Short mmCIF file of C-alpha atoms in Angstrom, two decimals:
data_model
loop_
_atom_site.label_atom_id
_atom_site.label_comp_id
_atom_site.label_asym_id
_atom_site.label_seq_id
_atom_site.Cartn_x
_atom_site.Cartn_y
_atom_site.Cartn_z
CA UNK A 1 93.23 75.10 63.01
CA UNK A 2 94.93 71.71 62.91
CA UNK A 3 94.69 69.31 65.85
CA UNK A 4 97.70 69.50 68.14
CA UNK A 5 99.68 66.39 68.98
CA UNK A 6 99.00 64.58 72.26
CA UNK A 7 101.54 63.49 74.86
CA UNK A 8 100.42 59.89 74.51
CA UNK A 9 101.29 60.02 70.81
CA UNK A 10 104.96 60.36 71.66
CA UNK A 11 107.18 57.27 72.24
CA UNK A 12 107.49 56.35 75.94
CA UNK A 13 111.27 56.26 75.78
CA UNK A 14 111.32 59.77 74.28
CA UNK A 15 109.06 61.12 77.04
CA UNK A 16 111.27 59.40 79.64
CA UNK A 17 114.38 61.07 78.20
CA UNK A 18 112.65 64.46 78.36
CA UNK A 19 111.74 63.93 82.03
CA UNK A 20 115.31 63.00 82.93
CA UNK A 21 116.43 66.37 81.56
CA UNK A 22 113.52 68.25 83.23
CA UNK A 23 112.01 69.03 79.83
CA UNK A 24 108.33 69.12 78.82
CA UNK A 25 106.85 69.31 75.30
CA UNK A 26 104.64 72.38 74.98
CA UNK A 27 102.30 71.41 72.15
CA UNK A 28 100.16 68.85 74.07
CA UNK A 29 99.30 71.52 76.66
CA UNK A 30 99.28 74.62 74.46
CA UNK A 31 95.49 74.97 74.18
CA UNK A 32 95.06 74.53 77.93
CA UNK A 33 97.52 77.36 78.54
CA UNK A 34 96.21 79.56 75.71
CA UNK A 35 92.55 78.62 75.06
CA UNK A 36 90.82 80.26 72.08
CA UNK A 37 88.76 83.40 72.60
CA UNK A 38 88.65 83.65 76.40
CA UNK A 39 90.22 82.07 79.49
CA UNK A 40 88.87 78.91 81.10
CA UNK A 41 88.96 79.89 84.78
CA UNK A 42 89.13 77.36 87.56
CA UNK A 43 87.16 79.78 89.72
CA UNK A 44 83.52 78.71 89.93
CA UNK A 45 80.46 80.77 90.76
CA UNK A 46 80.06 79.86 94.43
CA UNK A 47 77.90 81.01 97.34
CA UNK A 48 78.65 80.82 101.07
CA UNK A 49 75.60 81.09 103.34
CA UNK A 50 76.27 82.93 106.58
CA UNK A 51 73.29 81.22 108.21
CA UNK A 52 74.91 77.85 107.46
CA UNK A 53 78.48 78.73 108.40
CA UNK A 54 77.78 80.82 111.53
CA UNK A 55 76.96 77.87 113.85
CA UNK A 56 80.05 76.06 112.56
CA UNK A 57 82.16 79.11 113.32
CA UNK A 58 80.71 79.42 116.83
CA UNK A 59 81.33 75.69 117.34
CA UNK A 60 84.96 76.29 116.39
CA UNK A 61 85.02 78.79 119.27
CA UNK A 62 84.00 75.98 121.62
CA UNK A 63 86.35 73.40 120.17
CA UNK A 64 89.52 75.43 119.78
CA UNK A 65 90.71 78.08 122.27
CA UNK A 66 92.20 81.16 120.69
CA UNK A 67 95.63 80.28 122.14
CA UNK A 68 95.72 77.18 119.94
CA UNK A 69 94.18 78.78 116.88
CA UNK A 70 95.91 82.19 116.93
CA UNK A 71 93.42 83.25 114.24
CA UNK A 72 90.14 81.29 114.42
CA UNK A 73 88.98 81.28 110.81
CA UNK A 74 86.81 79.20 108.51
CA UNK A 75 88.08 79.63 104.95
CA UNK A 76 85.57 80.23 102.16
CA UNK A 77 87.14 77.92 99.61
CA UNK A 78 86.17 77.74 95.94
CA UNK A 79 85.63 74.13 94.82
CA UNK A 80 86.95 74.95 91.37
CA UNK A 81 90.42 75.40 92.81
CA UNK A 82 90.11 72.47 95.22
CA UNK A 83 89.19 73.04 98.85
CA UNK A 84 92.75 72.30 99.95
CA UNK A 85 93.97 75.40 98.05
CA UNK A 86 91.88 77.62 100.38
CA UNK A 87 91.24 80.33 97.80
CA UNK A 88 88.10 82.01 96.47
CA UNK A 89 89.66 82.97 93.13
CA UNK A 90 93.09 83.03 91.53
CA UNK A 91 94.15 86.02 93.66
CA UNK A 92 91.53 86.29 96.43
CA UNK A 93 91.41 84.51 99.80
CA UNK A 94 88.28 84.76 101.97
CA UNK A 95 87.84 83.73 105.58
CA UNK A 96 85.25 84.25 108.32
CA UNK A 97 87.05 85.03 111.57
CA UNK A 98 85.59 84.78 115.08
CA UNK A 99 86.69 86.59 118.21
CA UNK A 100 84.93 85.90 121.51
CA UNK A 101 84.61 88.28 124.49
CA UNK A 102 87.86 88.64 126.38
CA UNK A 103 89.97 87.09 123.64
CA UNK A 104 92.93 88.68 121.91
CA UNK A 105 95.29 87.59 119.15
CA UNK A 106 99.07 88.07 119.17
CA UNK A 107 100.50 90.84 117.03
CA UNK A 108 102.10 89.82 113.75
CA UNK A 109 102.77 91.16 110.28
CA UNK A 110 102.87 89.42 106.92
CA UNK A 111 103.51 90.02 103.25
CA UNK A 112 99.96 89.47 101.93
CA UNK A 113 97.65 92.49 102.10
CA UNK A 114 94.45 92.03 104.11
CA UNK A 115 91.20 93.85 104.82
CA UNK A 116 88.50 93.13 107.40
CA UNK A 117 84.81 93.66 106.57
CA UNK A 118 82.95 93.51 109.90
CA UNK A 119 79.94 91.18 109.78
CA UNK A 120 78.41 91.18 113.26
CA UNK A 121 78.93 92.10 116.91
CA UNK A 122 80.43 94.98 118.87
CA UNK A 123 83.24 95.53 121.33
CA UNK A 124 86.17 94.21 119.31
CA UNK A 125 89.00 96.24 117.83
CA UNK A 126 91.89 95.87 115.44
CA UNK A 127 95.19 97.61 116.02
CA UNK A 128 97.13 98.38 112.83
CA UNK A 129 100.47 100.19 112.76
CA UNK A 130 99.99 101.30 116.37
CA UNK A 131 96.46 102.69 115.84
CA UNK A 132 93.41 101.12 117.50
CA UNK A 133 90.23 100.93 115.42
CA UNK A 134 86.79 99.81 116.68
CA UNK A 135 85.15 97.06 114.65
CA UNK A 136 81.53 97.91 113.82
CA UNK A 137 79.23 96.15 111.36
CA UNK A 138 80.00 97.18 107.78
CA UNK A 139 83.31 98.86 108.62
CA UNK A 140 86.32 98.16 106.40
CA UNK A 141 89.74 98.02 108.08
CA UNK A 142 92.95 97.70 106.06
CA UNK A 143 95.92 95.60 107.11
CA UNK A 144 98.47 96.39 104.39
CA UNK A 145 101.55 94.31 103.69
CA UNK A 146 104.20 94.53 106.38
CA UNK A 147 102.20 96.44 109.02
CA UNK A 148 101.92 95.07 112.57
CA UNK A 149 98.37 94.22 113.61
CA UNK A 150 96.43 92.42 116.31
CA UNK A 151 92.83 91.96 117.43
CA UNK A 152 91.17 92.24 120.83
CA UNK A 153 87.68 92.02 122.30
CA UNK A 154 86.44 94.21 125.15
CA UNK A 155 82.72 93.54 124.61
CA UNK A 156 80.27 90.82 125.60
CA UNK A 157 79.12 89.19 122.34
CA UNK A 158 80.83 87.28 119.53
CA UNK A 159 82.36 89.43 116.79
CA UNK A 160 82.76 88.06 113.27
CA UNK A 161 84.43 89.61 110.27
CA UNK A 162 85.24 88.66 106.68
CA UNK A 163 88.95 88.55 105.89
CA UNK A 164 89.93 89.35 102.29
CA UNK A 165 93.58 88.79 101.35
CA UNK A 166 95.67 88.59 98.19
CA UNK A 167 97.28 85.50 99.76
CA UNK A 168 96.87 83.15 96.73
CA UNK A 169 98.91 85.46 94.51
CA UNK A 170 101.58 86.24 97.10
CA UNK A 171 101.91 82.53 97.89
CA UNK A 172 102.09 81.65 94.19
CA UNK A 173 105.04 84.00 93.63
CA UNK A 174 106.75 82.48 96.69
CA UNK A 175 106.72 85.71 98.71
CA UNK A 176 104.33 84.74 101.53
CA UNK A 177 105.57 84.77 105.14
CA UNK A 178 104.76 86.27 108.55
CA UNK A 179 106.72 87.61 111.51
CA UNK A 180 105.43 87.28 115.07
CA UNK A 181 105.91 89.86 117.81
CA UNK A 182 106.91 87.25 120.45
CA UNK A 183 104.31 88.41 122.91
CA UNK A 184 104.87 92.13 122.44
CA UNK A 185 101.85 94.32 121.82
CA UNK A 186 101.40 96.52 118.79
CA UNK A 187 98.77 98.72 120.42
CA UNK A 188 99.45 102.40 121.11
CA UNK A 189 96.94 105.16 120.62
CA UNK A 190 93.64 105.32 118.78
CA UNK A 191 92.79 105.66 115.11
CA UNK A 192 92.87 109.11 113.55
CA UNK A 193 90.12 110.68 111.42
CA UNK A 194 92.48 113.02 109.56
CA UNK A 195 91.40 111.84 106.11
CA UNK A 196 87.74 111.16 106.85
CA UNK A 197 86.21 114.23 105.17
CA UNK A 198 85.22 113.78 101.55
CA UNK A 199 86.87 116.09 99.04
CA UNK A 200 89.53 117.51 101.34
CA UNK A 201 92.88 116.19 102.54
CA UNK A 202 95.51 117.66 104.86
CA UNK A 203 98.21 119.75 103.17
CA UNK A 204 101.36 119.76 105.33
CA UNK A 205 103.58 122.76 104.68
CA UNK A 206 106.12 121.95 101.95
CA UNK A 207 106.30 118.20 102.71
CA UNK A 208 103.54 115.63 102.23
CA UNK A 209 103.13 112.92 104.83
CA UNK A 210 105.14 109.82 103.95
CA UNK A 211 102.67 107.15 105.11
CA UNK A 212 101.86 104.77 102.27
CA UNK A 213 98.45 104.04 103.81
CA UNK A 214 97.24 107.21 105.55
CA UNK A 215 93.70 105.86 106.10
CA UNK A 216 93.18 102.36 107.49
CA UNK A 217 89.60 102.52 108.83
CA UNK A 218 86.57 103.21 106.62
CA UNK A 219 83.46 103.37 108.88
CA UNK A 220 80.26 102.00 107.35
CA UNK A 221 78.24 104.97 108.61
CA UNK A 222 80.30 107.27 106.38
CA UNK A 223 80.28 104.93 103.37
CA UNK A 224 76.53 104.32 103.58
CA UNK A 225 75.86 108.04 103.85
CA UNK A 226 78.03 108.67 100.77
CA UNK A 227 76.05 106.11 98.76
CA UNK A 228 72.71 107.55 99.82
CA UNK A 229 73.86 111.08 98.97
CA UNK A 230 75.09 109.92 95.57
CA UNK A 231 71.75 108.22 94.85
CA UNK A 232 69.89 111.45 95.62
CA UNK A 233 72.29 113.70 93.74
CA UNK A 234 72.39 111.45 90.65
CA UNK A 235 68.88 109.93 90.29
CA UNK A 236 69.63 108.71 86.74
CA UNK A 237 72.88 106.99 87.74
CA UNK A 238 72.66 103.26 87.03
CA UNK A 239 75.37 102.06 89.42
CA UNK A 240 75.43 103.83 92.78
CA UNK A 241 78.93 102.72 93.74
CA UNK A 242 81.90 104.18 95.61
CA UNK A 243 85.48 102.95 95.71
CA UNK A 244 87.64 102.62 98.80
CA UNK A 245 90.72 104.66 97.92
CA UNK A 246 93.90 106.06 99.38
CA UNK A 247 92.74 109.62 100.17
CA UNK A 248 96.20 111.10 99.71
CA UNK A 249 96.64 109.79 96.17
CA UNK A 250 93.19 108.76 94.88
CA UNK A 251 94.61 105.35 94.00
CA UNK A 252 93.09 102.03 95.05
CA UNK A 253 93.18 101.49 98.81
CA UNK A 254 95.61 98.58 98.30
CA UNK A 255 97.92 97.44 95.52
CA UNK A 256 96.52 94.08 94.40
CA UNK A 257 92.79 93.95 95.13
CA UNK A 258 90.10 96.61 94.72
CA UNK A 259 87.29 97.32 97.20
CA UNK A 260 83.94 98.99 96.58
CA UNK A 261 80.52 99.56 98.14
CA UNK A 262 77.42 99.35 95.94
CA UNK A 263 73.85 100.45 96.63
CA UNK A 264 70.94 98.92 94.73
CA UNK A 265 67.81 101.04 94.69
CA UNK A 266 64.51 99.30 95.56
CA UNK A 267 63.68 96.61 92.96
CA UNK A 268 66.70 97.62 90.87
CA UNK A 269 68.30 95.09 88.52
CA UNK A 270 71.87 96.00 87.58
CA UNK A 271 73.76 94.20 84.83
CA UNK A 272 77.49 94.54 85.42
CA UNK A 273 79.95 94.86 82.53
CA UNK A 274 81.74 91.65 81.56
CA UNK A 275 85.29 92.14 82.81
CA UNK A 276 88.46 90.10 83.14
CA UNK A 277 88.89 90.12 86.97
CA UNK A 278 87.07 87.79 89.34
CA UNK A 279 84.80 89.44 91.91
CA UNK A 280 83.46 88.75 95.41
CA UNK A 281 80.09 90.07 96.57
CA UNK A 282 79.27 90.32 100.29
CA UNK A 283 75.82 91.55 101.31
CA UNK A 284 75.83 94.10 104.13
CA UNK A 285 72.11 94.99 104.09
CA UNK A 286 69.05 93.72 102.24
CA UNK A 287 68.32 90.73 100.01
CA UNK A 288 69.81 90.40 96.52
CA UNK A 289 69.60 87.89 93.70
CA UNK A 290 72.93 87.33 91.94
CA UNK A 291 72.83 85.86 88.44
CA UNK A 292 76.25 84.62 87.26
CA UNK A 293 75.90 83.27 83.72
CA UNK A 294 73.35 80.45 84.19
CA UNK A 295 73.68 80.18 87.98
CA UNK A 296 71.54 82.11 90.42
CA UNK A 297 72.12 82.77 94.13
CA UNK A 298 69.96 84.62 96.63
CA UNK A 299 72.05 86.54 99.14
CA UNK A 300 70.64 87.54 102.50
CA UNK A 301 72.56 89.65 104.99
CA UNK A 302 76.17 88.50 105.57
CA UNK A 303 76.10 86.00 102.67
CA UNK A 304 79.02 85.99 100.24
CA UNK A 305 79.46 84.77 96.66
CA UNK A 306 82.20 84.72 94.04
CA UNK A 307 82.02 85.29 90.28
CA UNK A 308 84.79 84.28 87.86
CA UNK A 309 86.17 86.80 85.41
CA UNK A 310 84.72 87.12 81.89
CA UNK A 311 81.22 86.28 83.21
CA UNK A 312 77.91 88.09 82.88
CA UNK A 313 76.67 89.16 86.33
CA UNK A 314 73.31 90.72 87.20
CA UNK A 315 72.40 91.95 90.68
CA UNK A 316 68.72 92.38 91.60
CA UNK A 317 67.36 93.95 94.77
CA UNK A 318 64.48 91.75 95.92
CA UNK A 319 62.93 94.51 98.02
CA UNK A 320 60.57 96.94 96.38
CA UNK A 321 60.79 99.55 99.12
CA UNK A 322 64.28 99.37 100.67
CA UNK A 323 67.78 99.77 99.27
CA UNK A 324 70.33 96.94 99.40
CA UNK A 325 74.04 97.42 100.08
CA UNK A 326 76.95 95.22 98.98
CA UNK A 327 80.67 95.16 99.62
CA UNK A 328 82.66 94.10 96.55
CA UNK A 329 86.27 92.95 96.26
CA UNK A 330 87.90 92.22 92.92
CA UNK A 331 91.21 91.73 91.12
CA UNK A 332 91.04 94.94 89.05
CA UNK A 333 94.20 96.67 90.41
CA UNK A 334 96.22 93.51 89.71
CA UNK A 335 94.87 93.17 86.18
CA UNK A 336 95.56 96.84 85.44
CA UNK A 337 99.14 96.59 86.69
CA UNK A 338 99.69 93.50 84.55
CA UNK A 339 98.17 95.18 81.51
CA UNK A 340 95.52 92.47 81.05
CA UNK A 341 92.42 94.29 82.30
CA UNK A 342 89.62 93.87 79.79
CA UNK A 343 85.95 94.79 79.46
CA UNK A 344 83.66 93.08 76.96
CA UNK A 345 80.18 93.94 75.76
#
């Protein structure tokens, strides 16, 4: 293939005339936009140590009262995108959020979808769409686009959770905004367990319920039990993984990002298929080595790492006698909707 012309090869007066008309020559940038063979992601393989960030998060609790922070969060930023972009991948935002005993956050709603993966502590709750859900370690709580939500803490120890949002994408398409409740509370009632039984869903007479998100709270006790049952029932299964889904439809739990829980058997090494979407791995229990191309991270409990798309990833349980459990978020639903989802090798 012939070498493409460079911008500096063009006469300065010609380039100046183009700029005055808001025009840009494509050919100098064509290979950057359409590289040969595979994308060149800005997302880098990156690890965030919970042991290192936890004292900084607690210090933020001392430095900034919740009234001034509204949401007290340290963003897990990927250096490949620039820390100022505050994104873990092209479509994924990650943040560690702290709520101290007695604190509460004002109700609001926003266009980006969010989920909360609870990392530590007890006594806090999230209210979503008028339903109050307790926040226990390993639980996943959805905050879909447009639904009112708030957080409160009735316990006596710090509570921390991992926020996962599709904020980078929603911001990129210029659709990101929030609406505050001006001091009103969104809380009323407690969360329902209507859809919590595997394999069965309610069947209203003649008319199906019209809630787009009928299940917003996925307790870790249920998810862990499902993984352990699957491992026993399918001893030859390589990947003991379950997906968080909308129980009424079987579709992904949210529209843009996908969420999964994975169990690694003792000493298991699992090579993941090379796929187009970027992925985030958060360790709930155990100790796991993560090999991303030539980079290797060791995750202990509550650590998080990110892998770009089109990369080889291998997960290895370092324990020879105990299972390890990971929460995974990725961009698969987005890629499928766009028609660009791809698996290689």
